[in-house]
Coordinates of C-alpha atoms and ligand atoms in Angstrom, one line a residue:
Chain A
M1 CA 108.7 57.1 169.5
N2 CA 105.7 58.5 167.5
I3 CA 105.3 57.7 163.9
K4 CA 102.8 58.0 161.1
L5 CA 101.9 55.0 158.9
K6 CA 100.7 55.4 155.4
I7 CA 99.3 51.9 154.6
W8 CA 97.6 50.4 151.5
R9 CA 94.1 49.3 152.4
Q10 CA 92.2 47.1 150.0
P11 CA 89.2 45.0 151.2
D12 CA 89.6 42.2 148.7
A13 CA 91.1 41.2 145.3
K14 CA 88.3 42.7 143.3
S15 CA 87.9 46.1 145.0
N16 CA 90.0 49.2 144.5
G17 CA 92.4 50.1 147.2
R18 CA 93.8 53.3 148.6
F19 CA 96.2 54.6 151.2
E20 CA 95.1 55.4 154.7
T21 CA 97.2 57.3 157.2
Y22 CA 97.4 56.2 160.8
P23 CA 99.3 58.1 163.5
L24 CA 100.8 55.7 166.1
N25 CA 102.3 56.9 169.4
D26 CA 104.5 55.2 172.0
V27 CA 106.2 52.8 169.6
S28 CA 109.1 51.1 171.2
S29 CA 112.3 51.1 169.2
D30 CA 112.9 47.5 170.2
M31 CA 109.7 46.3 168.5
S32 CA 109.9 44.4 165.3
F33 CA 108.1 45.9 162.4
L34 CA 105.4 43.2 162.6
E35 CA 105.0 43.8 166.4
M36 CA 104.5 47.4 165.6
L37 CA 101.7 46.4 163.1
D38 CA 100.2 44.1 165.8
Y39 CA 100.1 47.1 168.1
L40 CA 98.5 49.3 165.4
N41 CA 95.9 46.5 164.8
N42 CA 95.1 46.2 168.5
N43 CA 94.3 49.9 168.4
L44 CA 92.3 49.6 165.3
I45 CA 90.2 46.7 166.7
K46 CA 89.6 48.7 169.9
E47 CA 88.3 51.6 167.7
G48 CA 86.0 49.1 165.8
Q49 CA 88.0 49.3 162.6
Q50 CA 89.3 46.5 160.4
P51 CA 92.8 45.5 161.3
V52 CA 95.5 45.7 158.6
A53 CA 95.9 42.3 157.0
F54 CA 99.5 41.1 156.5
E55 CA 101.1 37.7 156.0
H56 CA 103.5 36.3 158.6
D57 CA 104.4 32.9 160.0
C58 CA 107.8 32.2 161.5
R59 CA 108.7 35.7 162.6
E60 CA 112.3 34.7 162.6
G61 CA 113.4 35.3 159.0
I62 CA 113.0 31.8 157.6
C63 CA 109.6 31.4 156.0
G64 CA 109.5 34.3 153.7
S65 CA 105.9 35.2 154.1
C66 CA 106.2 38.7 155.6
G67 CA 106.9 40.5 152.4
M68 CA 105.8 44.2 152.1
Y69 CA 107.3 47.3 150.6
I70 CA 108.3 49.6 153.4
S71 CA 109.4 53.2 152.8
G72 CA 110.2 52.5 149.2
R73 CA 112.1 49.2 149.7
P74 CA 111.2 45.5 150.0
H75 CA 111.4 44.5 153.6
G76 CA 112.3 48.1 154.6
P77 CA 115.5 50.0 154.7
Q78 CA 117.8 47.5 156.4
H79 CA 120.0 45.3 154.1
K80 CA 119.5 41.5 154.1
T81 CA 116.6 41.6 156.5
T82 CA 113.0 40.3 156.4
T83 CA 110.2 42.5 157.7
C84 CA 109.8 40.3 160.8
E85 CA 113.4 40.9 161.7
L86 CA 113.3 44.6 160.9
R87 CA 113.4 46.7 164.2
M88 CA 111.7 50.0 164.7
R89 CA 115.0 51.5 165.7
E90 CA 115.8 51.7 162.0
F91 CA 113.3 54.6 161.9
K92 CA 113.2 58.0 163.6
D93 CA 110.7 59.7 165.8
G94 CA 108.2 61.6 163.6
D95 CA 108.9 59.5 160.5
T96 CA 106.1 58.8 158.0
I97 CA 106.4 55.2 156.9
T98 CA 104.7 54.0 153.7
V99 CA 103.7 50.4 153.6
E100 CA 102.7 48.9 150.3
P101 CA 102.0 45.4 149.1
W102 CA 104.3 43.7 146.5
R103 CA 103.4 45.2 143.1
A104 CA 103.4 42.8 140.2
S105 CA 100.7 41.4 138.0
A106 CA 101.9 37.9 138.8
F107 CA 101.4 38.7 142.5
P108 CA 97.8 40.1 142.7
V109 CA 96.7 41.7 146.0
I110 CA 94.3 39.5 148.1
K111 CA 93.8 41.9 150.9
D112 CA 95.6 45.0 152.2
L113 CA 99.3 43.9 152.3
I114 CA 98.8 40.3 151.4
V115 CA 99.5 39.2 147.9
E116 CA 98.9 35.9 146.1
R117 CA 102.3 34.3 145.8
S118 CA 101.1 30.9 144.5
A119 CA 102.8 31.7 141.2
F120 CA 106.0 30.7 142.9
D121 CA 104.5 27.4 144.0
K122 CA 103.4 26.8 140.4
I123 CA 106.9 27.4 139.2
M124 CA 108.2 25.0 141.9
Q125 CA 105.6 22.4 141.0
S126 CA 106.7 22.6 137.3
G127 CA 110.2 21.4 138.1
G128 CA 111.7 22.6 141.3
F129 CA 112.1 19.1 142.9
I130 CA 114.1 15.9 142.7
S131 CA 112.1 12.8 141.8
V132 CA 114.8 10.2 142.3
N133 CA 114.8 8.4 145.6
A134 CA 117.5 10.3 147.5
G135 CA 117.5 7.8 150.4
A136 CA 117.8 8.4 154.1
A137 CA 120.2 10.6 155.9
Q138 CA 123.1 8.1 155.9
D139 CA 122.8 7.6 152.1
A140 CA 123.5 11.3 151.6
N141 CA 127.0 10.7 153.2
S142 CA 127.8 7.9 150.7
I143 CA 127.3 10.1 147.7
L144 CA 130.2 12.5 147.7
V145 CA 129.7 16.1 146.8
K146 CA 132.5 18.6 146.2
K147 CA 132.9 21.1 149.1
K148 CA 132.7 24.0 146.7
N149 CA 129.4 22.7 145.2
A150 CA 128.0 22.0 148.7
D151 CA 128.8 25.5 149.8
E152 CA 127.3 27.1 146.7
A153 CA 124.2 24.9 146.8
F154 CA 123.7 25.9 150.4
D155 CA 123.9 29.6 149.7
S156 CA 121.3 29.2 146.9
A157 CA 119.1 27.0 149.1
T158 CA 118.7 29.8 151.6
C159 CA 116.2 31.4 149.3
L160 CA 113.0 31.9 151.2
G161 CA 110.6 32.3 148.3
C162 CA 109.6 35.7 149.7
G163 CA 109.2 37.5 146.4
A164 CA 111.3 40.5 147.3
C165 CA 113.3 40.0 144.1
V166 CA 110.1 40.3 142.0
A167 CA 108.9 43.3 144.1
A168 CA 112.2 45.1 143.7
C169 CA 112.7 44.5 140.0
K170 CA 111.4 47.1 137.6
N171 CA 110.4 44.2 135.3
S172 CA 108.8 42.1 138.1
S173 CA 111.2 39.4 137.0
A174 CA 111.4 36.2 139.0
M175 CA 114.8 35.3 137.7
L176 CA 116.7 35.4 141.0
F177 CA 114.2 33.1 142.7
I178 CA 114.3 30.6 139.8
A179 CA 118.0 30.9 139.5
A180 CA 118.5 30.1 143.2
K181 CA 116.3 27.0 142.9
V182 CA 117.9 25.8 139.6
T183 CA 121.4 26.4 140.9
H184 CA 120.7 24.7 144.2
L185 CA 119.4 21.5 142.6
A186 CA 121.8 21.4 139.7
L187 CA 124.9 21.3 142.0
F188 CA 124.0 17.9 143.5
P189 CA 124.3 14.5 141.8
Q190 CA 120.7 13.8 142.9
G191 CA 119.5 16.8 141.1
Q192 CA 121.5 16.5 138.0
T193 CA 119.5 13.8 136.2
E194 CA 116.6 16.1 135.8
A195 CA 118.6 19.3 135.5
E196 CA 118.0 20.0 131.8
L197 CA 114.3 19.3 132.0
R198 CA 114.0 21.3 135.2
V199 CA 115.5 24.5 133.9
K200 CA 113.4 24.4 130.7
T201 CA 110.0 23.8 132.5
M202 CA 110.7 26.3 135.2
V203 CA 111.7 29.1 132.8
A204 CA 108.7 28.3 130.6
K205 CA 106.4 28.5 133.7
M206 CA 107.9 31.8 134.8
D207 CA 107.3 33.3 131.3
E208 CA 103.7 31.9 131.2
L209 CA 102.8 33.4 134.6
G210 CA 103.5 36.9 133.6
F211 CA 106.8 37.7 135.3
G212 CA 109.1 40.0 133.3
G213 CA 112.5 39.3 131.8
C214 CA 115.8 40.1 133.4
T215 CA 117.6 43.3 132.4
N216 CA 120.5 42.9 134.8
T217 CA 119.7 45.9 137.0
R218 CA 120.8 44.0 140.1
A219 CA 117.9 45.3 142.2
C220 CA 116.9 41.8 143.2
E221 CA 120.3 41.0 144.6
A222 CA 120.4 44.3 146.5
E223 CA 117.0 43.6 148.1
C224 CA 117.2 39.9 148.7
P225 CA 117.0 39.2 152.4
K226 CA 119.3 36.3 151.9
G227 CA 121.8 38.1 149.7
I228 CA 121.4 35.6 146.8
S229 CA 123.9 36.7 144.1
I230 CA 123.1 37.3 140.5
S231 CA 125.9 34.8 139.7
N232 CA 123.0 32.4 140.2
I233 CA 121.3 34.0 137.2
A234 CA 124.4 33.6 135.1
K235 CA 124.4 29.9 136.0
L236 CA 120.6 29.7 135.2
N237 CA 121.3 31.2 131.8
R238 CA 124.2 28.7 131.2
E239 CA 122.0 25.8 132.2
F240 CA 119.2 27.0 130.0
F241 CA 121.3 27.5 126.9
V242 CA 123.0 24.1 127.3
A243 CA 119.6 22.4 127.8
K244 CA 118.1 24.1 124.8
L245 CA 121.1 23.4 122.6
K246 CA 120.9 19.7 123.4
E247 CA 117.3 19.5 122.2
Chain B
M1 CA 116.7 24.7 120.2
N2 CA 112.9 24.4 120.2
G3 CA 111.4 27.9 120.9
I4 CA 114.6 29.2 122.5
F5 CA 114.1 32.7 121.1
S6 CA 110.5 33.0 122.3
S7 CA 111.6 32.5 125.9
S8 CA 112.6 35.5 128.0
I9 CA 116.1 34.3 128.4
G10 CA 116.5 33.5 124.7
K11 CA 115.4 37.1 123.8
K12 CA 118.1 38.3 126.2
L13 CA 120.6 36.1 124.4
I14 CA 119.8 37.9 121.1
M15 CA 120.3 41.3 122.9
S16 CA 123.6 40.2 124.2
I17 CA 125.1 38.7 121.0
S18 CA 123.9 41.7 118.9
G19 CA 125.2 44.1 121.5
L20 CA 128.6 42.4 121.7
F21 CA 128.8 42.5 117.9
L22 CA 127.9 46.2 117.9
M23 CA 130.6 46.8 120.5
V24 CA 133.3 45.3 118.4
F25 CA 132.2 47.4 115.5
L26 CA 132.4 50.5 117.7
L27 CA 136.0 49.8 118.5
V28 CA 137.0 49.4 114.8
H29 CA 135.0 52.5 113.9
L30 CA 136.7 54.5 116.7
I31 CA 140.2 53.4 115.6
V32 CA 139.5 54.5 112.0
N33 CA 138.0 57.8 113.1
L34 CA 140.9 58.7 115.4
M35 CA 143.0 58.9 112.2
L36 CA 141.2 62.2 111.7
L37 CA 143.5 63.6 114.3
V38 CA 146.8 62.6 112.7
G39 CA 148.4 64.3 109.7
N40 CA 146.8 66.5 107.1
G41 CA 143.8 64.2 106.3
E42 CA 145.4 61.9 103.9
T43 CA 145.8 59.2 106.6
F44 CA 142.1 59.3 107.3
N45 CA 141.1 59.4 103.7
R46 CA 143.2 56.4 102.9
A47 CA 141.7 54.5 105.9
A48 CA 138.2 55.5 104.8
H49 CA 138.9 54.5 101.3
F50 CA 140.2 51.1 102.4
M51 CA 137.1 50.6 104.6
A52 CA 134.8 51.6 101.7
T53 CA 136.4 49.3 99.1
N54 CA 137.6 46.3 101.1
L55 CA 135.7 43.1 100.3
A56 CA 135.5 41.8 103.9
I57 CA 134.1 45.2 105.1
K58 CA 131.5 45.1 102.3
V59 CA 130.4 41.7 103.5
V60 CA 130.2 42.8 107.1
E61 CA 128.3 46.0 106.3
P62 CA 124.8 44.4 105.8
I63 CA 125.4 42.2 108.8
L64 CA 126.1 45.3 110.8
A65 CA 122.9 46.9 109.7
L66 CA 121.1 43.7 110.6
G67 CA 122.8 43.7 114.0
F68 CA 121.4 47.1 114.7
I69 CA 117.9 46.2 113.5
I70 CA 117.7 43.0 115.5
H71 CA 119.1 44.8 118.6
I72 CA 116.5 47.6 118.3
I73 CA 113.6 45.2 117.5
Y74 CA 114.3 42.9 120.5
A75 CA 115.0 45.9 122.8
S76 CA 111.5 47.1 121.9
I77 CA 109.8 43.7 122.4
I78 CA 111.5 43.2 125.7
T79 CA 110.8 46.7 127.0
L80 CA 107.2 46.6 126.0
Q81 CA 106.6 43.2 127.6
N82 CA 108.4 44.2 130.8
R83 CA 106.4 47.4 131.2
K84 CA 103.2 45.3 131.4
T85 CA 104.3 43.4 134.5
R86 CA 103.4 46.1 137.1
P87 CA 100.1 47.8 136.3
I88 CA 100.0 49.5 139.7
G89 CA 103.3 51.0 140.7
Y90 CA 104.8 52.0 144.1
I91 CA 104.1 55.5 145.4
N92 CA 107.4 55.5 147.2
S93 CA 110.5 53.7 145.9
S94 CA 113.9 54.7 147.1
S95 CA 117.3 53.7 145.8
N96 CA 119.0 50.6 147.0
G97 CA 122.4 52.2 146.2
V98 CA 123.4 49.4 143.9
T99 CA 121.2 49.6 140.8
S100 CA 122.7 52.0 138.3
W101 CA 120.7 54.7 136.5
A102 CA 121.9 53.4 133.2
S103 CA 120.7 49.9 133.9
K104 CA 117.2 51.2 134.5
N105 CA 117.1 53.4 131.4
M106 CA 118.6 51.3 128.7
Y107 CA 115.7 51.8 126.3
I108 CA 115.8 55.6 126.7
L109 CA 119.6 55.6 126.3
G110 CA 119.4 53.3 123.3
G111 CA 116.6 55.4 121.8
T112 CA 118.6 58.6 122.0
V113 CA 121.6 56.8 120.5
L114 CA 119.3 55.7 117.7
I115 CA 118.2 59.3 117.0
F116 CA 121.9 60.3 116.9
L117 CA 122.6 57.3 114.6
V118 CA 120.1 58.5 112.0
L119 CA 121.6 62.0 112.1
H120 CA 125.1 60.6 111.9
I121 CA 124.3 58.4 108.9
T122 CA 122.7 61.4 107.0
N123 CA 125.7 63.6 107.8
F124 CA 128.4 61.3 106.5
Y125 CA 127.6 57.8 105.4
W126 CA 124.8 58.7 103.1
K127 CA 126.7 61.5 101.4
L128 CA 129.8 59.3 100.8
K129 CA 127.7 56.5 99.5
F130 CA 125.1 58.2 97.4
G131 CA 126.0 61.9 97.3
E132 CA 128.5 64.0 95.5
V133 CA 131.8 64.2 97.4
P134 CA 134.9 65.6 95.7
T135 CA 137.6 63.0 95.0
L136 CA 141.3 63.1 95.3
S137 CA 143.9 61.1 93.5
V138 CA 147.0 59.8 95.2
D139 CA 149.9 57.4 94.4
N140 CA 150.3 59.0 90.9
G141 CA 146.6 58.6 90.1
L142 CA 146.5 54.9 91.0
I143 CA 144.0 55.5 93.8
Q144 CA 140.9 57.7 93.3
M145 CA 139.5 58.3 96.8
E146 CA 136.7 60.5 98.2
D147 CA 137.8 63.4 100.3
A148 CA 136.0 62.2 103.5
Y149 CA 138.3 64.3 105.6
S150 CA 137.0 67.5 104.2
L151 CA 133.4 66.4 104.6
V152 CA 133.9 65.6 108.3
S153 CA 136.1 68.6 109.2
G154 CA 133.9 70.9 107.1
L155 CA 130.9 70.0 109.2
F156 CA 132.7 70.1 112.6
V157 CA 134.4 73.4 111.9
A158 CA 131.4 75.2 110.5
Y159 CA 128.7 74.2 113.1
W160 CA 129.6 74.3 116.8
W161 CA 126.2 72.8 117.6
F162 CA 126.9 69.7 115.5
D163 CA 130.0 69.2 117.7
L164 CA 127.8 69.5 120.8
I165 CA 125.4 66.9 119.4
Y166 CA 128.2 64.5 118.7
V167 CA 129.7 64.9 122.1
V168 CA 126.3 64.3 123.7
G169 CA 125.8 61.3 121.5
A170 CA 129.1 59.8 122.5
L171 CA 128.3 60.3 126.2
L172 CA 124.9 58.7 125.9
L173 CA 126.5 55.7 124.1
G174 CA 129.1 55.5 126.9
F175 CA 126.3 55.3 129.5
H176 CA 124.5 52.6 127.5
L177 CA 127.7 50.6 127.4
S178 CA 128.8 51.1 131.0
H179 CA 125.8 48.8 131.8
G180 CA 125.6 46.9 128.5
F181 CA 129.2 45.7 128.4
W182 CA 129.1 43.6 131.6
A183 CA 125.4 42.8 131.2
A184 CA 126.1 41.1 127.9
F185 CA 128.5 38.7 129.6
Q186 CA 126.2 38.1 132.5
T187 CA 123.4 37.2 130.0
L188 CA 125.7 34.8 128.2
G189 CA 126.2 33.1 131.6
W190 CA 129.9 34.1 131.9
N191 CA 129.8 35.3 135.5
N192 CA 130.5 34.5 139.0
K193 CA 131.3 36.5 142.1
L194 CA 134.9 37.0 141.0
W195 CA 134.3 37.8 137.3
I196 CA 131.4 40.2 137.9
K197 CA 133.8 42.7 139.6
R198 CA 136.4 42.4 136.8
L199 CA 133.8 42.7 134.1
E200 CA 132.3 45.8 135.7
V201 CA 135.8 47.4 135.7
V202 CA 136.4 46.5 132.1
A203 CA 132.9 47.8 131.3
Y204 CA 133.7 51.2 132.7
I205 CA 137.1 51.3 130.9
Y206 CA 135.4 50.4 127.6
A207 CA 132.6 52.9 128.1
I208 CA 135.1 55.7 128.9
I209 CA 137.3 54.9 125.9
I210 CA 134.2 55.0 123.6
A211 CA 132.7 58.2 125.1
T212 CA 136.0 60.1 125.2
G213 CA 137.3 58.7 122.0
F214 CA 134.3 59.8 120.0
S215 CA 134.1 63.1 121.8
I216 CA 137.7 64.1 121.2
I217 CA 137.1 64.3 117.4
P218 CA 134.4 67.0 117.2
L219 CA 136.1 68.9 120.1
Y220 CA 139.5 68.8 118.2
F221 CA 137.9 70.5 115.2
L222 CA 135.9 72.9 117.3
I223 CA 138.8 74.1 119.4
L224 CA 141.9 73.6 117.3
K225 CA 140.7 74.5 113.8
Ligands
HEM301 C1 126.2 51.1 118.8 C2 125.1 51.0 119.4 C3 124.8 50.0 120.5 C4 125.5 49.1 121.2 C5 127.0 48.8 121.1 C6 124.7 48.5 122.2 C7 125.1 47.5 123.0 C8 124.3 46.9 124.0 C9 124.7 45.8 124.9 C10 126.1 45.2 124.9 C11 123.6 45.5 125.7 C12 123.6 44.5 126.8 C13 122.8 43.3 126.4 C14 122.5 42.4 127.6 O1 122.0 43.0 128.6 O2 122.7 41.2 127.6 C15 122.6 46.4 125.3 C16 121.3 46.4 125.9 C17 120.3 47.1 125.5 N1 120.2 48.0 124.4 FE1 121.8 48.5 123.2 N2 123.4 48.9 122.0 C18 123.4 49.9 121.0 C19 122.3 50.6 120.5 C20 121.0 50.5 121.0 C21 119.9 51.1 120.4 C22 119.9 51.9 119.2 C23 118.8 50.7 121.2 C24 117.4 51.1 121.0 C25 116.5 51.4 120.9 C26 119.3 49.9 122.3 C27 118.5 49.4 123.3 C28 119.0 48.5 124.3 C29 118.2 48.0 125.4 C30 116.7 48.4 125.7 C31 119.0 47.2 126.1 C32 118.6 46.4 127.4 C33 118.0 45.1 127.1 C34 118.0 44.2 128.2 O3 118.8 44.3 129.1 O4 117.3 43.2 128.1 N3 120.6 49.7 122.1 N4 123.0 47.2 124.3
SF4_302 S1 115.9 35.1 145.8 FE1 115.9 36.3 147.7 S2 114.4 37.9 147.3 FE2 114.0 36.3 145.8 S3 112.5 34.9 146.7 FE3 114.5 34.1 147.2 S4 115.0 35.0 149.2 FE4 113.3 36.2 148.4
FES303 S1 107.5 35.9 159.1 FE1 108.8 34.3 158.3 S2 110.3 35.3 157.3 FE2 109.2 36.9 158.2

């Protein structure tokens, strides 16, 4: 198939960027979106142009680094899919595909489609961990966890930290990400000792780093590649209120 | 409690609690107003007189005004802060099929409701409270009450475009609440995968009751009188 790509090009964080249009012929519908970009980049390099910079690592939907806004949606048109797992068969011959970086002041563009997502790391460093000694593998089996809690914690733990929730939200809110982390850790006995401190510091960090507040539009949940539910946000709110009331 | 209301979630809590309070008020207000449709006006006049003289209502009235003011102030703070978070927008953003129009336009919906509210207060409340409205005496002169019925019906019968404004106001409020109702519970933390569906259904029912209930009144006077 033949397509046209309209891609955001920005040489570095300080320069202004703009959209460039690249026609690309003989794209296989079996290619992943990233393979298609590799193919484009090979052509660009042959022509002596700068390749399009984009972030990627695992290319199997587990690392969360391949975020980009494709044809108006984070990670493209397919539901619950990362960009690396998106196939070109989701598009039609002759399509013009716009590719933009995540847009949020908390995620500044570094180059082309790559944004600085270290704000997420800072939030995690502020409280998204367990500092008690959780022991070795067999110790985990001696501390019983309700099946329901284990299942819910597992669902929340699938969050990749990709940032699609922030990119999709009209307020650039990071609530779904933080909610997934807080919920995941608060559901285990190992995580409960620090639960109250954790939720307070993580929310404070989120506010400090310039993410917006939640207005319950549900855009995050609709675009999350892991289908993290906003019921996590309700739990985050509960945890937050209880922690604050106990102060 | 340290600094809870300066946090983003704490501000949402204020929106939620003030919104819930306003939603209870709306139901009471609707029930009283629907008495305009029964009888010759005496029922409504008696209800309005009761609301205007009852001590409990007198206590609640300033709290209600405060509820509106707080809701509007925090709506403005939250909306302004959130607008700053994306200096460069997307050139292409398509719908995900889930996010409702109302949820993305709460400030615009609320703002138009506010314009309507000011008009509504000058139409009726202000006149009853501070203006000259003819009084009636009932129960052998035991009760002297203002003829609120004639004030309302007079306006709605005489000006068709006021009827239209009131219907539009009711619809906008309905949209605001179709999102606001369940969102208030989500904000409070009362939600999970089961309850979200239930609350959304109740939200639509509540929004439809409010929108149609308040629309019926001007339409009744427009069409039947
Ligand atoms: C009778 C009148 C009103 C009622 C019953 C009402 C009710 C509600 C409710 C229940 C919510 C949901 C709160 C949440 O998401 O937790 C809400 C949100 C909101 N309201 Fe109102 N409201 C009214 C009037 C207004 C007015 C006059 C404005 C303002 C200018 C306004 C602006 C907003 C905004 C911007 C939100 C979204 C805030 C957010 O999600 O963070 N509302 N309203
Ligand atoms: S909650 Fe979903 S969209 Fe947000 S960072 Fe985690 S995986 Fe990505
Ligand atoms: S490259 Fe790892 S999730 Fe896409």
